[in-house]
Short mmCIF file of C-alpha atoms in Angstrom, two decimals:
data_model
loop_
_atom_site.label_atom_id
_atom_site.label_comp_id
_atom_site.label_asym_id
_atom_site.label_seq_id
_atom_site.Cartn_x
_atom_site.Cartn_y
_atom_site.Cartn_z
CA UNK A 295 91.31 101.29 91.11
CA UNK A 296 94.20 102.90 93.00
CA UNK A 297 92.19 106.04 93.77
CA UNK A 298 89.26 103.89 94.92
CA UNK A 299 91.55 101.94 97.23
CA UNK A 300 92.94 105.13 98.78
CA UNK A 301 89.47 106.57 99.19
CA UNK A 302 88.24 103.40 100.89
CA UNK A 303 91.16 103.35 103.32
CA UNK A 304 90.71 106.99 104.27
CA UNK A 305 86.93 106.64 104.57
CA UNK A 306 87.30 103.53 106.75
CA UNK A 307 89.63 105.28 109.17
CA UNK A 308 87.49 108.39 109.40
CA UNK A 309 84.26 106.38 109.59
CA UNK A 310 85.57 104.22 112.42
CA UNK A 311 86.64 107.30 114.35
CA UNK A 312 83.21 108.90 113.93
CA UNK A 313 81.44 105.65 114.84
CA UNK A 314 83.47 105.11 118.00
CA UNK A 315 83.12 108.75 119.01
CA UNK A 316 79.38 108.55 118.51
CA UNK A 317 79.18 105.47 120.75
CA UNK A 318 80.37 107.54 123.72
CA UNK A 319 77.53 109.68 125.03
CA UNK A 320 78.58 113.24 125.84
CA UNK A 321 76.96 116.27 127.41
CA UNK A 322 76.68 119.77 125.99
CA UNK A 323 80.35 120.50 126.84
CA UNK A 324 81.59 117.37 125.04
CA UNK A 325 82.49 115.53 128.25
CA UNK A 326 81.47 111.86 128.51
CA UNK A 327 78.37 111.16 130.61
CA UNK A 328 79.63 107.75 131.69
CA UNK A 329 77.25 105.81 129.46
CA UNK A 330 77.74 103.69 126.35
CA UNK A 331 79.50 100.39 125.69
CA UNK A 332 82.65 102.07 124.30
CA UNK A 333 82.95 104.13 127.46
CA UNK A 334 82.57 101.11 129.76
CA UNK A 335 84.68 98.81 127.59
CA UNK A 336 87.58 101.14 126.71
CA UNK A 337 87.45 104.63 128.23
CA UNK A 338 86.96 103.67 131.88
CA UNK A 339 89.64 100.90 131.94
CA UNK A 340 92.11 103.16 130.15
CA UNK A 341 91.46 105.98 132.61
CA UNK A 342 92.11 103.61 135.52
CA UNK A 343 95.27 102.27 133.88
CA UNK A 344 96.72 105.74 133.25
CA UNK A 345 95.92 106.75 136.84
CA UNK A 346 97.54 103.55 138.14
CA UNK A 347 100.77 104.20 136.20
CA UNK A 348 100.79 107.90 137.14
CA UNK A 349 100.00 107.63 140.83
CA UNK A 350 100.78 104.09 142.01
CA UNK A 351 104.00 103.85 140.02
CA UNK A 352 104.77 107.55 140.38
CA UNK A 353 105.42 108.07 136.67
CA UNK A 354 103.23 111.11 136.14
CA UNK A 355 100.61 111.34 133.41
CA UNK A 356 103.04 112.11 130.54
CA UNK A 357 105.23 109.06 131.09
CA UNK A 358 102.12 106.97 131.81
CA UNK A 359 100.78 107.76 128.33
CA UNK A 360 104.18 106.91 126.83
CA UNK A 361 104.22 103.58 128.68
CA UNK A 362 100.66 102.85 127.55
CA UNK A 363 101.67 103.64 123.95
CA UNK A 364 104.59 101.22 124.13
CA UNK A 365 102.34 98.47 125.50
CA UNK A 366 99.79 98.97 122.70
CA UNK A 367 102.49 99.05 120.01
CA UNK A 368 104.18 95.91 121.36
CA UNK A 369 100.81 94.10 121.30
CA UNK A 370 100.20 94.95 117.64
CA UNK A 371 103.90 94.57 116.69
CA UNK A 372 103.46 91.04 115.20
CA UNK A 373 100.66 92.34 112.98
CA UNK A 374 102.75 95.33 111.89
CA UNK A 375 105.73 93.12 111.04
CA UNK A 376 103.48 90.72 109.13
CA UNK A 377 102.00 93.60 107.11
CA UNK A 378 105.46 94.96 106.32
CA UNK A 379 106.72 91.55 105.20
CA UNK A 380 103.70 91.03 102.93
CA UNK A 381 104.24 94.47 101.45
CA UNK A 382 107.93 93.74 100.81
CA UNK A 383 107.13 90.40 99.17
CA UNK A 384 104.64 92.02 96.79
CA UNK A 385 107.08 94.86 96.01
CA UNK A 386 109.88 92.43 95.16
CA UNK A 387 107.56 90.31 93.02
CA UNK A 388 106.37 93.39 91.16
CA UNK A 389 109.99 94.39 90.54
CA UNK A 390 110.77 90.92 89.18
CA UNK A 391 107.85 90.84 86.74
CA UNK A 392 108.10 94.50 85.71
CA UNK A 393 109.68 93.89 82.25
CA UNK A 394 106.84 91.54 81.30
CA UNK A 395 104.24 93.80 82.86
CA UNK A 396 105.52 96.80 80.89
CA UNK A 397 104.86 94.92 77.64
CA UNK A 398 101.23 94.33 78.59
CA UNK A 399 100.81 97.93 79.78
CA UNK A 400 102.24 99.20 76.51
CA UNK A 401 99.79 97.00 74.61
CA UNK A 402 97.01 98.47 76.73
CA UNK A 403 98.11 102.03 75.92
CA UNK A 404 98.35 101.40 72.18
CA UNK A 405 95.01 99.59 71.97
CA UNK A 406 92.91 101.07 69.18
CA UNK A 407 89.55 99.65 70.26
CA UNK A 408 87.70 98.92 73.52
CA UNK A 409 87.90 95.20 72.73
CA UNK A 410 91.71 95.29 72.45
CA UNK A 411 92.00 97.29 75.67
CA UNK A 412 89.72 94.88 77.49
CA UNK A 413 91.75 91.93 76.22
CA UNK A 414 94.96 93.54 77.50
CA UNK A 415 93.39 94.18 80.90
CA UNK A 416 92.26 90.57 81.15
CA UNK A 417 95.73 89.47 80.11
CA UNK A 418 97.25 91.60 82.91
CA UNK A 419 94.86 90.15 85.49
CA UNK A 420 95.69 86.62 84.37
CA UNK A 421 99.39 87.50 84.49
CA UNK A 422 99.01 88.60 88.14
CA UNK A 423 97.07 85.45 88.97
CA UNK A 424 99.53 83.06 87.30
CA UNK A 425 102.47 84.62 89.16
CA UNK A 426 100.67 84.88 92.52
CA UNK A 427 100.67 88.69 92.58
CA UNK A 428 98.17 90.43 94.83
CA UNK A 429 98.08 94.15 94.08
CA UNK A 430 96.07 94.67 97.30
CA UNK A 431 98.50 92.60 99.33
CA UNK A 432 100.47 94.16 102.15
CA UNK A 433 98.06 96.96 102.76
CA UNK A 434 99.76 98.73 105.68
CA UNK A 435 96.83 100.59 107.21
CA UNK A 436 95.41 97.75 109.29
CA UNK A 437 97.61 98.51 112.34
CA UNK A 438 96.43 102.11 112.09
CA UNK A 439 92.79 100.96 111.97
CA UNK A 440 93.28 98.83 115.06
CA UNK A 441 94.60 101.86 116.94
CA UNK A 442 91.44 103.90 116.29
CA UNK A 443 89.57 102.46 119.33
CA UNK A 444 92.64 103.22 121.48
CA UNK A 445 92.72 106.76 120.11
CA UNK A 446 89.01 107.28 120.88
CA UNK A 447 89.34 105.82 124.38
CA UNK A 448 92.39 107.95 125.12
CA UNK A 449 90.63 111.03 123.72
CA UNK A 450 87.81 110.74 126.26
CA UNK A 451 90.02 109.38 129.04
CA UNK A 452 92.03 112.62 128.83
CA UNK A 453 88.80 114.49 129.62
CA UNK A 454 87.52 112.36 132.50
CA UNK A 455 90.73 111.25 134.24
CA UNK A 456 91.27 113.44 137.31
CA UNK A 457 94.58 115.31 137.15
CA UNK A 458 95.46 114.69 133.50
CA UNK A 459 93.94 117.95 132.27
CA UNK A 460 96.10 119.93 134.72
CA UNK A 461 99.23 117.83 134.18
CA UNK A 462 102.23 119.41 132.45
CA UNK A 463 104.79 117.33 130.54
CA UNK A 464 107.97 119.17 129.52
CA UNK A 465 106.08 122.46 129.62
CA UNK A 466 103.10 121.16 127.59
CA UNK A 467 99.63 121.06 129.16
CA UNK A 468 98.35 117.54 128.43
CA UNK A 469 94.71 118.63 128.70
CA UNK A 470 94.87 121.18 125.86
CA UNK A 471 95.82 120.89 122.17
CA UNK A 472 99.50 121.39 121.40
CA UNK A 473 100.62 122.48 117.93
CA UNK A 474 104.17 121.39 118.78
CA UNK A 475 103.06 117.79 119.38
CA UNK A 476 100.80 117.90 116.32
CA UNK A 477 103.80 118.89 114.18
CA UNK A 478 105.97 116.19 115.79
CA UNK A 479 103.28 113.56 115.16
CA UNK A 480 103.00 114.53 111.48
CA UNK A 481 106.79 114.59 111.05
CA UNK A 482 107.25 111.20 112.74
CA UNK A 483 104.68 109.49 110.49
CA UNK A 484 106.03 111.20 107.37
CA UNK A 485 109.52 110.00 108.33
CA UNK A 486 108.16 106.49 108.85
CA UNK A 487 106.66 106.51 105.35
CA UNK A 488 109.95 107.77 103.91
CA UNK A 489 111.98 105.06 105.70
CA UNK A 490 109.60 102.35 104.46
CA UNK A 491 110.34 103.38 100.84
CA UNK A 492 114.11 103.08 101.15
CA UNK A 493 115.38 100.67 98.50
CA UNK A 494 112.27 100.91 96.33
CA UNK A 495 112.47 101.66 92.63
CA UNK A 496 111.35 105.05 91.31
CA UNK A 497 108.21 103.45 89.90
CA UNK A 498 107.31 101.91 93.26
CA UNK A 499 107.97 105.20 95.06
CA UNK A 500 105.67 106.94 92.61
CA UNK A 501 102.91 104.44 93.35
CA UNK A 502 103.39 104.83 97.11
CA UNK A 503 103.61 108.62 97.07
CA UNK A 504 99.94 109.16 97.89
CA UNK A 505 100.16 106.92 100.96
CA UNK A 506 103.29 108.79 102.04
CA UNK A 507 101.26 111.97 102.45
CA UNK A 508 97.93 110.42 103.45
CA UNK A 509 99.05 108.83 106.72
CA UNK A 510 100.74 111.96 108.20
CA UNK A 511 97.86 114.21 107.10
CA UNK A 512 95.33 111.92 108.75
CA UNK A 513 97.32 111.88 111.98
CA UNK A 514 97.54 115.69 111.91
CA UNK A 515 93.79 115.90 111.28
CA UNK A 516 93.01 113.57 114.20
CA UNK A 517 95.42 115.36 116.54
CA UNK A 518 94.72 118.99 115.66
CA UNK A 519 91.90 119.46 118.18
CA UNK A 520 92.77 116.57 120.49
CA UNK A 521 94.31 117.11 123.95
CA UNK A 522 98.09 117.01 123.99
CA UNK A 523 97.94 113.77 126.00
CA UNK A 524 96.27 112.08 123.02
CA UNK A 525 98.68 113.61 120.50
CA UNK A 526 101.57 112.38 122.65
CA UNK A 527 100.31 108.87 121.90
CA UNK A 528 100.70 109.47 118.14
CA UNK A 529 104.14 111.06 118.55
CA UNK A 530 105.53 108.05 120.44
CA UNK A 531 103.69 105.69 118.10
CA UNK A 532 105.26 107.42 115.08
CA UNK A 533 108.76 107.17 116.57
CA UNK A 534 108.14 103.49 117.32
CA UNK A 535 107.04 102.96 113.70
CA UNK A 536 110.22 104.66 112.41
CA UNK A 537 112.41 102.31 114.43
CA UNK A 538 110.31 99.31 113.33
CA UNK A 539 110.55 100.30 109.65
CA UNK A 540 114.30 100.93 109.90
CA UNK A 541 114.96 97.52 111.49
CA UNK A 542 112.70 95.82 108.94
CA UNK A 543 114.50 97.44 105.99
CA UNK A 544 117.96 96.64 107.33
CA UNK A 545 117.39 93.05 108.42
CA UNK A 546 114.25 91.66 106.79
CA UNK A 547 114.32 93.23 103.33
CA UNK A 548 117.60 91.56 102.19
CA UNK A 549 116.16 88.18 103.24
CA UNK A 550 112.92 88.83 101.37
CA UNK A 551 114.86 89.83 98.23
CA UNK A 552 116.86 86.62 98.38
CA UNK A 553 113.71 84.52 98.91
CA UNK A 554 111.93 86.11 95.93
CA UNK A 555 115.01 85.71 93.73
CA UNK A 556 115.20 82.01 94.63
CA UNK A 557 111.45 81.66 94.08
CA UNK A 558 111.59 82.98 90.51
CA UNK A 559 114.73 81.00 89.83
CA UNK A 560 112.84 77.80 90.62
CA UNK A 561 109.55 79.08 89.21
CA UNK A 562 110.21 81.33 86.20
CA UNK A 563 107.78 84.13 85.43
CA UNK A 564 104.71 82.75 83.66
CA UNK A 565 103.99 84.87 80.62
CA UNK A 566 100.45 84.99 79.28
CA UNK A 567 100.23 84.68 75.52
CA UNK A 568 98.34 87.64 74.06
CA UNK A 569 95.03 86.84 72.51
CA UNK A 570 95.28 86.95 68.73
CA UNK A 571 92.49 88.95 67.22
CA UNK A 572 90.92 86.90 64.42
CA UNK A 573 91.13 88.47 60.99
CA UNK A 574 87.68 88.64 59.38
CA UNK A 575 87.45 86.55 56.21
CA UNK A 576 86.91 88.47 53.01
CA UNK A 577 83.56 87.81 51.46
CA UNK A 578 84.51 87.33 47.81
CA UNK A 579 81.74 86.80 45.32
CA UNK A 580 82.43 83.96 42.85
CA UNK A 581 83.52 85.20 39.45
CA UNK A 582 81.09 82.98 37.58
CA UNK A 583 78.25 84.44 39.63
CA UNK A 584 79.42 87.96 38.89
CA UNK A 585 79.73 87.13 35.18
CA UNK A 586 76.36 85.49 35.15
CA UNK A 587 74.72 88.48 36.80
CA UNK A 588 76.56 90.91 34.60
CA UNK A 589 75.83 88.92 31.49
CA UNK A 590 72.15 88.74 32.31
CA UNK A 591 71.90 92.48 32.81
CA UNK A 592 73.80 93.22 29.56
CA UNK A 593 71.71 90.75 27.64
CA UNK A 594 68.56 92.45 28.83
CA UNK A 595 69.86 95.81 27.69
CA UNK A 596 70.73 94.39 24.28
CA UNK A 597 67.27 92.89 23.86
CA UNK A 598 65.71 96.25 24.63
CA UNK A 599 67.80 97.75 21.92
#
């Protein structure tokens, strides 16, 4: 189930990127032709907005992309905070019920038949349900999914916006891929994943380890061949996420811990009674029947004699 969940998240992100990229019509060089609903809905407005910040406000294209990144991140900030809070609530609940859950998991491991294993699995599912545990709750990739259209629009806007391909930001050409920014983007998202796991138990860290590597690797994959102006978006977004995670862990996590502790104090953990496997009744043959049958057979032998 865990591997399926990770595969679905990764496939969704990659599929959305491919879908949005395919909705922008390009020529043989890969440049947009100016057709397609994604181009008209996202690419063109973003190109105008970057140009407005760069030229009308005099920020330059590098700082314009940074300002655009901050605007996008502030818009989706409530969603990100909500996702983090849900994740923390589920983590604290899982920590509270862990002793009871370990008993069921041990019963599942020591099951000697498929029926016993199935019964233990059903018991675990009922245990989650009775204690309001959602193992899929707090999935933190939704903010990243929402940013995929922005990424696609910025990717093509970097190609069509006049001046951005020749712009240099701290010695980096924003129109060409930059390995330095790719490395910074990967590091920033890895650091964000590390900060988000501060205070977790070793068991929870083990469960989250795959996501710790998946998010940075996906960002590196998306940014590897993208113009540096697009990768700059991920670098600033990663730094923003680090600050957000740090503030959440310092200020929100203690409150969530206290709330969950009070919750289980008022509502103790509901333990599911294990299903007792019925013992099959022994089919004993009545003694008088056995004697009668035996006596009949012996009597027949004696008559033959």
